[in-house]
mmCIF file with all atom_site columns, C-alpha atoms in Angstrom:
data_model
loop_
_atom_site.group_PDB
_atom_site.id
_atom_site.type_symbol
_atom_site.label_atom_id
_atom_site.label_alt_id
_atom_site.label_comp_id
_atom_site.label_asym_id
_atom_site.label_entity_id
_atom_site.label_seq_id
_atom_site.pdbx_PDB_ins_code
_atom_site.Cartn_x
_atom_site.Cartn_y
_atom_site.Cartn_z
_atom_site.occupancy
_atom_site.B_iso_or_equiv
_atom_site.pdbx_formal_charge
_atom_site.auth_seq_id
_atom_site.auth_comp_id
_atom_site.auth_asym_id
_atom_site.auth_atom_id
_atom_site.pdbx_PDB_model_num
ATOM 1   C CA . MET A 1 1   ? -0.045  -0.003 -0.246  1.00 95.00 ? 1   MET A CA 1
ATOM 2   C CA . ILE A 1 2   ? 1.262   3.206  -0.785  1.00 95.00 ? 2   ILE A CA 1
ATOM 3   C CA . THR A 1 3   ? 1.802   5.436  2.359   1.00 94.00 ? 3   THR A CA 1
ATOM 4   C CA . ARG A 1 4   ? 2.736   9.100  1.208   1.00 93.00 ? 4   ARG A CA 1
ATOM 5   C CA . LEU A 1 5   ? 5.087   11.058 -1.617  1.00 93.00 ? 5   LEU A CA 1
ATOM 6   C CA . THR A 1 6   ? 8.367   11.369 -0.231  1.00 95.00 ? 6   THR A CA 1
ATOM 7   C CA . HIS A 1 7   ? 10.058  12.908 -4.119  1.00 95.00 ? 7   HIS A CA 1
ATOM 8   C CA . THR A 1 8   ? 8.940   14.772 -6.674  1.00 93.00 ? 8   THR A CA 1
ATOM 9   C CA . THR A 1 9   ? 10.982  15.903 -9.557  1.00 92.00 ? 9   THR A CA 1
ATOM 10  C CA . LEU A 1 10  ? 11.503  20.006 -10.944 1.00 90.00 ? 10  LEU A CA 1
ATOM 11  C CA . LEU A 1 11  ? 12.996  20.504 -14.209 1.00 90.00 ? 11  LEU A CA 1
ATOM 12  C CA . VAL A 1 12  ? 15.618  22.337 -14.071 1.00 89.00 ? 12  VAL A CA 1
ATOM 13  C CA . LEU A 1 13  ? 18.049  24.288 -17.304 1.00 90.00 ? 13  LEU A CA 1
ATOM 14  C CA . ASP A 1 14  ? 21.012  24.709 -14.346 1.00 91.00 ? 14  ASP A CA 1
ATOM 15  C CA . GLN A 1 15  ? 21.595  22.986 -11.158 1.00 94.00 ? 15  GLN A CA 1
ATOM 16  C CA . ASP A 1 16  ? 23.487  25.145 -9.326  1.00 94.00 ? 16  ASP A CA 1
ATOM 17  C CA . LEU A 1 17  ? 21.229  28.113 -10.158 1.00 91.00 ? 17  LEU A CA 1
ATOM 18  C CA . ALA A 1 18  ? 18.320  26.254 -8.807  1.00 90.00 ? 18  ALA A CA 1
ATOM 19  C CA . LEU A 1 19  ? 20.270  25.067 -5.649  1.00 94.00 ? 19  LEU A CA 1
ATOM 20  C CA . ASP A 1 20  ? 20.995  28.719 -4.939  1.00 92.00 ? 20  ASP A CA 1
ATOM 21  C CA . PHE A 1 21  ? 17.550  29.759 -5.953  1.00 90.00 ? 21  PHE A CA 1
ATOM 22  C CA . TYR A 1 22  ? 15.768  27.111 -3.667  1.00 91.00 ? 22  TYR A CA 1
ATOM 23  C CA . VAL A 1 23  ? 18.342  27.532 -0.972  1.00 94.00 ? 23  VAL A CA 1
ATOM 24  C CA . ASN A 1 24  ? 19.194  30.785 -0.173  1.00 93.00 ? 24  ASN A CA 1
ATOM 25  C CA . LYS A 1 25  ? 15.759  32.207 -1.330  1.00 90.00 ? 25  LYS A CA 1
ATOM 26  C CA . LEU A 1 26  ? 13.227  30.248 -0.494  1.00 90.00 ? 26  LEU A CA 1
ATOM 27  C CA . GLY A 1 27  ? 14.629  28.890 2.541   1.00 92.00 ? 27  GLY A CA 1
ATOM 28  C CA . CYS A 1 28  ? 14.705  25.682 1.470   1.00 94.00 ? 28  CYS A CA 1
ATOM 29  C CA . THR A 1 29  ? 17.602  22.599 2.707   1.00 97.00 ? 29  THR A CA 1
ATOM 30  C CA . LYS A 1 30  ? 19.902  20.796 0.540   1.00 98.00 ? 30  LYS A CA 1
ATOM 31  C CA . SER A 1 31  ? 19.604  17.095 1.114   1.00 97.00 ? 31  SER A CA 1
ATOM 32  C CA . MET A 1 32  ? 21.193  15.276 -1.077  1.00 97.00 ? 32  MET A CA 1
ATOM 33  C CA . ASP A 1 33  ? 23.832  15.815 -4.062  1.00 98.00 ? 33  ASP A CA 1
ATOM 34  C CA . MET A 1 34  ? 25.739  13.291 -5.334  1.00 97.00 ? 34  MET A CA 1
ATOM 35  C CA . THR A 1 35  ? 26.653  12.382 -8.972  1.00 96.00 ? 35  THR A CA 1
ATOM 36  C CA . THR A 1 36  ? 26.463  8.245  -9.867  1.00 93.00 ? 36  THR A CA 1
ATOM 37  C CA . PRO A 1 37  ? 29.219  6.439  -12.159 1.00 93.00 ? 37  PRO A CA 1
ATOM 38  C CA . THR A 1 38  ? 27.681  8.317  -15.649 1.00 89.00 ? 38  THR A CA 1
ATOM 39  C CA . GLY A 1 39  ? 28.100  11.603 -14.788 1.00 90.00 ? 39  GLY A CA 1
ATOM 40  C CA . PHE A 1 40  ? 24.268  11.913 -13.665 1.00 92.00 ? 40  PHE A CA 1
ATOM 41  C CA . ARG A 1 41  ? 23.970  14.216 -10.511 1.00 95.00 ? 41  ARG A CA 1
ATOM 42  C CA . TRP A 1 42  ? 21.306  13.589 -7.890  1.00 96.00 ? 42  TRP A CA 1
ATOM 43  C CA . LEU A 1 43  ? 20.559  16.839 -6.240  1.00 97.00 ? 43  LEU A CA 1
ATOM 44  C CA . THR A 1 44  ? 17.276  17.569 -3.591  1.00 97.00 ? 44  THR A CA 1
ATOM 45  C CA . VAL A 1 45  ? 16.121  19.774 -1.430  1.00 96.00 ? 45  VAL A CA 1
ATOM 46  C CA . THR A 1 46  ? 13.724  19.666 1.164   1.00 96.00 ? 46  THR A CA 1
ATOM 47  C CA . PRO A 1 47  ? 11.057  22.741 2.439   1.00 93.00 ? 47  PRO A CA 1
ATOM 48  C CA . PRO A 1 48  ? 11.656  24.080 5.464   1.00 90.00 ? 48  PRO A CA 1
ATOM 49  C CA . LYS A 1 49  ? 8.752   22.966 7.196   1.00 92.00 ? 49  LYS A CA 1
ATOM 50  C CA . GLN A 1 50  ? 8.242   19.698 5.566   1.00 94.00 ? 50  GLN A CA 1
ATOM 51  C CA . PRO A 1 51  ? 11.668  17.775 5.754   1.00 94.00 ? 51  PRO A CA 1
ATOM 52  C CA . ASP A 1 52  ? 10.293  14.094 4.547   1.00 95.00 ? 52  ASP A CA 1
ATOM 53  C CA . LEU A 1 53  ? 9.994   15.791 0.908   1.00 95.00 ? 53  LEU A CA 1
ATOM 54  C CA . ASN A 1 54  ? 12.156  15.819 -1.453  1.00 96.00 ? 54  ASN A CA 1
ATOM 55  C CA . LEU A 1 55  ? 12.714  17.969 -3.893  1.00 94.00 ? 55  LEU A CA 1
ATOM 56  C CA . SER A 1 56  ? 14.774  16.515 -7.208  1.00 95.00 ? 56  SER A CA 1
ATOM 57  C CA . LEU A 1 57  ? 15.874  19.489 -9.124  1.00 94.00 ? 57  LEU A CA 1
ATOM 58  C CA . LEU A 1 58  ? 16.671  17.610 -12.566 1.00 93.00 ? 58  LEU A CA 1
ATOM 59  C CA . LYS A 1 59  ? 19.162  19.205 -15.103 1.00 93.00 ? 59  LYS A CA 1
ATOM 60  C CA . VAL A 1 60  ? 16.895  18.226 -18.263 1.00 93.00 ? 60  VAL A CA 1
ATOM 61  C CA . GLU A 1 61  ? 19.576  16.994 -20.231 1.00 92.00 ? 61  GLU A CA 1
ATOM 62  C CA . PRO A 1 62  ? 20.031  14.040 -22.466 1.00 93.00 ? 62  PRO A CA 1
ATOM 63  C CA . GLY A 1 63  ? 21.416  10.526 -20.128 1.00 87.00 ? 63  GLY A CA 1
ATOM 64  C CA . ASP A 1 64  ? 20.290  8.556  -17.961 1.00 82.00 ? 64  ASP A CA 1
ATOM 65  C CA . VAL A 1 65  ? 16.892  10.129 -17.582 1.00 87.00 ? 65  VAL A CA 1
ATOM 66  C CA . MET A 1 66  ? 15.855  11.076 -20.840 1.00 92.00 ? 66  MET A CA 1
ATOM 67  C CA . ASN A 1 67  ? 16.714  11.380 -24.356 1.00 95.00 ? 67  ASN A CA 1
ATOM 68  C CA . ASP A 1 68  ? 18.164  13.822 -27.142 1.00 96.00 ? 68  ASP A CA 1
ATOM 69  C CA . LYS A 1 69  ? 14.781  14.751 -28.634 1.00 97.00 ? 69  LYS A CA 1
ATOM 70  C CA . THR A 1 70  ? 12.587  15.175 -24.996 1.00 95.00 ? 70  THR A CA 1
ATOM 71  C CA . SER A 1 71  ? 15.580  17.014 -23.589 1.00 94.00 ? 71  SER A CA 1
ATOM 72  C CA . THR A 1 72  ? 15.522  19.349 -26.477 1.00 95.00 ? 72  THR A CA 1
ATOM 73  C CA . LEU A 1 73  ? 12.513  19.547 -26.105 1.00 93.00 ? 73  LEU A CA 1
ATOM 74  C CA . LEU A 1 74  ? 11.819  20.447 -22.615 1.00 91.00 ? 74  LEU A CA 1
ATOM 75  C CA . ARG A 1 75  ? 14.774  22.961 -22.579 1.00 90.00 ? 75  ARG A CA 1
ATOM 76  C CA . GLU A 1 76  ? 13.170  24.827 -25.184 1.00 89.00 ? 76  GLU A CA 1
ATOM 77  C CA . VAL A 1 77  ? 9.579   24.270 -22.830 1.00 87.00 ? 77  VAL A CA 1
ATOM 78  C CA . LEU A 1 78  ? 11.429  25.456 -20.461 1.00 84.00 ? 78  LEU A CA 1
ATOM 79  C CA . ALA A 1 79  ? 13.416  28.969 -21.908 1.00 82.00 ? 79  ALA A CA 1
ATOM 80  C CA . GLU A 1 80  ? 10.217  30.140 -23.120 1.00 78.00 ? 80  GLU A CA 1
ATOM 81  C CA . GLY A 1 81  ? 8.624   30.197 -19.843 1.00 73.00 ? 81  GLY A CA 1
ATOM 82  C CA . SER A 1 82  ? 5.573   27.983 -20.836 1.00 69.00 ? 82  SER A CA 1
ATOM 83  C CA . LEU A 1 83  ? 6.253   25.043 -19.117 1.00 73.00 ? 83  LEU A CA 1
ATOM 84  C CA . PRO A 1 84  ? 2.977   25.307 -15.747 1.00 70.00 ? 84  PRO A CA 1
ATOM 85  C CA . ALA A 1 85  ? 3.771   26.115 -12.200 1.00 64.00 ? 85  ALA A CA 1
ATOM 86  C CA . ALA A 1 86  ? 5.696   23.156 -10.459 1.00 67.00 ? 86  ALA A CA 1
ATOM 87  C CA . GLY A 1 87  ? 3.799   22.822 -6.733  1.00 77.00 ? 87  GLY A CA 1
ATOM 88  C CA . VAL A 1 88  ? 2.749   25.443 -4.597  1.00 82.00 ? 88  VAL A CA 1
ATOM 89  C CA . PHE A 1 89  ? 4.674   26.065 -1.243  1.00 85.00 ? 89  PHE A CA 1
ATOM 90  C CA . GLN A 1 90  ? 2.205   27.062 1.640   1.00 87.00 ? 90  GLN A CA 1
ATOM 91  C CA . CYS A 1 91  ? 2.866   30.296 3.411   1.00 88.00 ? 91  CYS A CA 1
ATOM 92  C CA . ASP A 1 92  ? 0.901   31.613 6.306   1.00 88.00 ? 92  ASP A CA 1
ATOM 93  C CA . ASP A 1 93  ? 0.644   34.828 5.037   1.00 90.00 ? 93  ASP A CA 1
ATOM 94  C CA . CYS A 1 94  ? 0.897   35.615 1.359   1.00 90.00 ? 94  CYS A CA 1
ATOM 95  C CA . ARG A 1 95  ? 1.490   39.054 1.136   1.00 91.00 ? 95  ARG A CA 1
ATOM 96  C CA . ALA A 1 96  ? 4.044   39.162 3.995   1.00 92.00 ? 96  ALA A CA 1
ATOM 97  C CA . THR A 1 97  ? 6.071   36.402 1.912   1.00 90.00 ? 97  THR A CA 1
ATOM 98  C CA . TYR A 1 98  ? 6.001   38.182 -1.204  1.00 91.00 ? 98  TYR A CA 1
ATOM 99  C CA . ALA A 1 99  ? 7.322   41.067 -0.138  1.00 93.00 ? 99  ALA A CA 1
ATOM 100 C CA . ASP A 1 100 ? 10.239  38.758 1.695   1.00 92.00 ? 100 ASP A CA 1
ATOM 101 C CA . LEU A 1 101 ? 11.395  36.870 -1.213  1.00 90.00 ? 101 LEU A CA 1
ATOM 102 C CA . SER A 1 102 ? 10.880  40.547 -3.627  1.00 91.00 ? 102 SER A CA 1
ATOM 103 C CA . ALA A 1 103 ? 14.059  41.522 -1.469  1.00 94.00 ? 103 ALA A CA 1
ATOM 104 C CA . LYS A 1 104 ? 15.748  38.956 -1.846  1.00 91.00 ? 104 LYS A CA 1
ATOM 105 C CA . GLY A 1 105 ? 16.146  39.412 -5.284  1.00 88.00 ? 105 GLY A CA 1
ATOM 106 C CA . VAL A 1 106 ? 12.493  36.865 -6.388  1.00 87.00 ? 106 VAL A CA 1
ATOM 107 C CA . THR A 1 107 ? 10.742  37.874 -9.367  1.00 84.00 ? 107 THR A CA 1
ATOM 108 C CA . PHE A 1 108 ? 6.746   37.432 -9.188  1.00 84.00 ? 108 PHE A CA 1
ATOM 109 C CA . ARG A 1 109 ? 4.210   36.988 -12.644 1.00 80.00 ? 109 ARG A CA 1
ATOM 110 C CA . ARG A 1 110 ? 2.365   39.064 -10.446 1.00 82.00 ? 110 ARG A CA 1
ATOM 111 C CA . GLU A 1 111 ? 1.143   40.441 -6.320  1.00 88.00 ? 111 GLU A CA 1
ATOM 112 C CA . PRO A 1 112 ? -0.378  38.982 -4.388  1.00 91.00 ? 112 PRO A CA 1
ATOM 113 C CA . ALA A 1 113 ? -4.285  37.999 -5.528  1.00 90.00 ? 113 ALA A CA 1
ATOM 114 C CA . ASP A 1 114 ? -7.411  36.971 -3.808  1.00 90.00 ? 114 ASP A CA 1
ATOM 115 C CA . GLN A 1 115 ? -8.768  33.944 -5.298  1.00 88.00 ? 115 GLN A CA 1
ATOM 116 C CA . PHE A 1 116 ? -11.258 31.975 -4.357  1.00 88.00 ? 116 PHE A CA 1
ATOM 117 C CA . TYR A 1 117 ? -9.085  29.377 -1.764  1.00 85.00 ? 117 TYR A CA 1
ATOM 118 C CA . GLY A 1 118 ? -6.992  32.187 -0.249  1.00 86.00 ? 118 GLY A CA 1
ATOM 119 C CA . VAL A 1 119 ? -4.506  34.867 -1.606  1.00 89.00 ? 119 VAL A CA 1
ATOM 120 C CA . ASP A 1 120 ? -1.598  33.640 -4.196  1.00 86.00 ? 120 ASP A CA 1
ATOM 121 C CA . ALA A 1 121 ? 1.506   34.794 -6.114  1.00 84.00 ? 121 ALA A CA 1
ATOM 122 C CA . SER A 1 122 ? 3.270   33.207 -9.397  1.00 79.00 ? 122 SER A CA 1
ATOM 123 C CA . CYS A 1 123 ? 7.494   33.732 -8.296  1.00 72.00 ? 123 CYS A CA 1
ATOM 124 C CA . LEU A 1 124 ? 9.647   33.633 -11.134 1.00 65.00 ? 124 LEU A CA 1
ATOM 125 C CA . SER A 1 125 ? 13.670  33.012 -10.868 1.00 58.00 ? 125 SER A CA 1
ATOM 126 C CA . THR A 1 126 ? 16.610  32.810 -12.736 1.00 51.00 ? 126 THR A CA 1
ATOM 127 C CA . ALA A 1 127 ? 17.396  28.774 -12.240 1.00 51.00 ? 127 ALA A CA 1
ATOM 128 C CA . ARG A 1 128 ? 14.014  27.714 -13.971 1.00 49.00 ? 128 ARG A CA 1
ATOM 129 C CA . ARG A 1 129 ? 10.713  29.390 -15.663 1.00 50.00 ? 129 ARG A CA 1
ATOM 130 C CA . ASN A 1 130 ? 8.109   26.662 -13.741 1.00 52.00 ? 130 ASN A CA 1
ATOM 131 C CA . ALA A 1 131 ? 9.040   27.998 -10.472 1.00 60.00 ? 131 ALA A CA 1
ATOM 132 C CA . PRO A 1 132 ? 6.221   27.293 -6.880  1.00 66.00 ? 132 PRO A CA 1
ATOM 133 C CA . THR A 1 133 ? 3.144   29.260 -7.117  1.00 69.00 ? 133 THR A CA 1
ATOM 134 C CA . ALA A 1 134 ? 3.720   30.511 -3.216  1.00 70.00 ? 134 ALA A CA 1
ATOM 135 C CA . ARG A 1 135 ? -0.112  30.209 -1.157  1.00 71.00 ? 135 ARG A CA 1
ATOM 136 C CA . SER A 1 136 ? -1.713  31.115 1.569   1.00 68.00 ? 136 SER A CA 1
ATOM 137 C CA . PHE A 1 137 ? -5.003  29.292 2.130   1.00 63.00 ? 137 PHE A CA 1
ATOM 138 C CA . ASP A 1 138 ? -8.231  30.877 3.971   1.00 53.00 ? 138 ASP A CA 1
ATOM 139 C CA . ARG A 1 139 ? -9.460  30.207 7.449   1.00 46.00 ? 139 ARG A CA 1
ATOM 140 C CA . SER A 1 140 ? -12.069 27.203 5.832   1.00 45.00 ? 140 SER A CA 1
ATOM 141 C CA . GLY A 1 141 ? -9.372  24.808 5.552   1.00 44.00 ? 141 GLY A CA 1
ATOM 142 C CA . ARG A 1 142 ? -10.428 25.788 1.200   1.00 45.00 ? 142 ARG A CA 1
ATOM 143 C CA . SER A 1 143 ? -7.547  24.690 -1.022  1.00 42.00 ? 143 SER A CA 1
#
């Protein structure tokens, strides 16, 4: 029986830029950084209050995980910013988080906005264009 999600993959163009973004801007912690004998780099970070969820920062390149054609297509989509958001980071106060992250140099597609489920803002990074959304939920628990 499946009991929980422990890893999810975020596609990136540059793992070092992505690591810097997730650790130094978003406050994640590096949890794994190793290179296999074939040259594949396994790089993961964990969200600040969720150390059991590993975000794999997967570099889009041909090799163990994908072929040349797939790599080329994904790199093009990532570079133009066409890939939908990779996920949602929950925060207590989206507007305060927006101000804090903006001060750290994180850019956003839009300012925080009231939605039917709470407040959200989509952020961008120099490491990847399908960056996550920051979101605070209303007290009813709706997501």
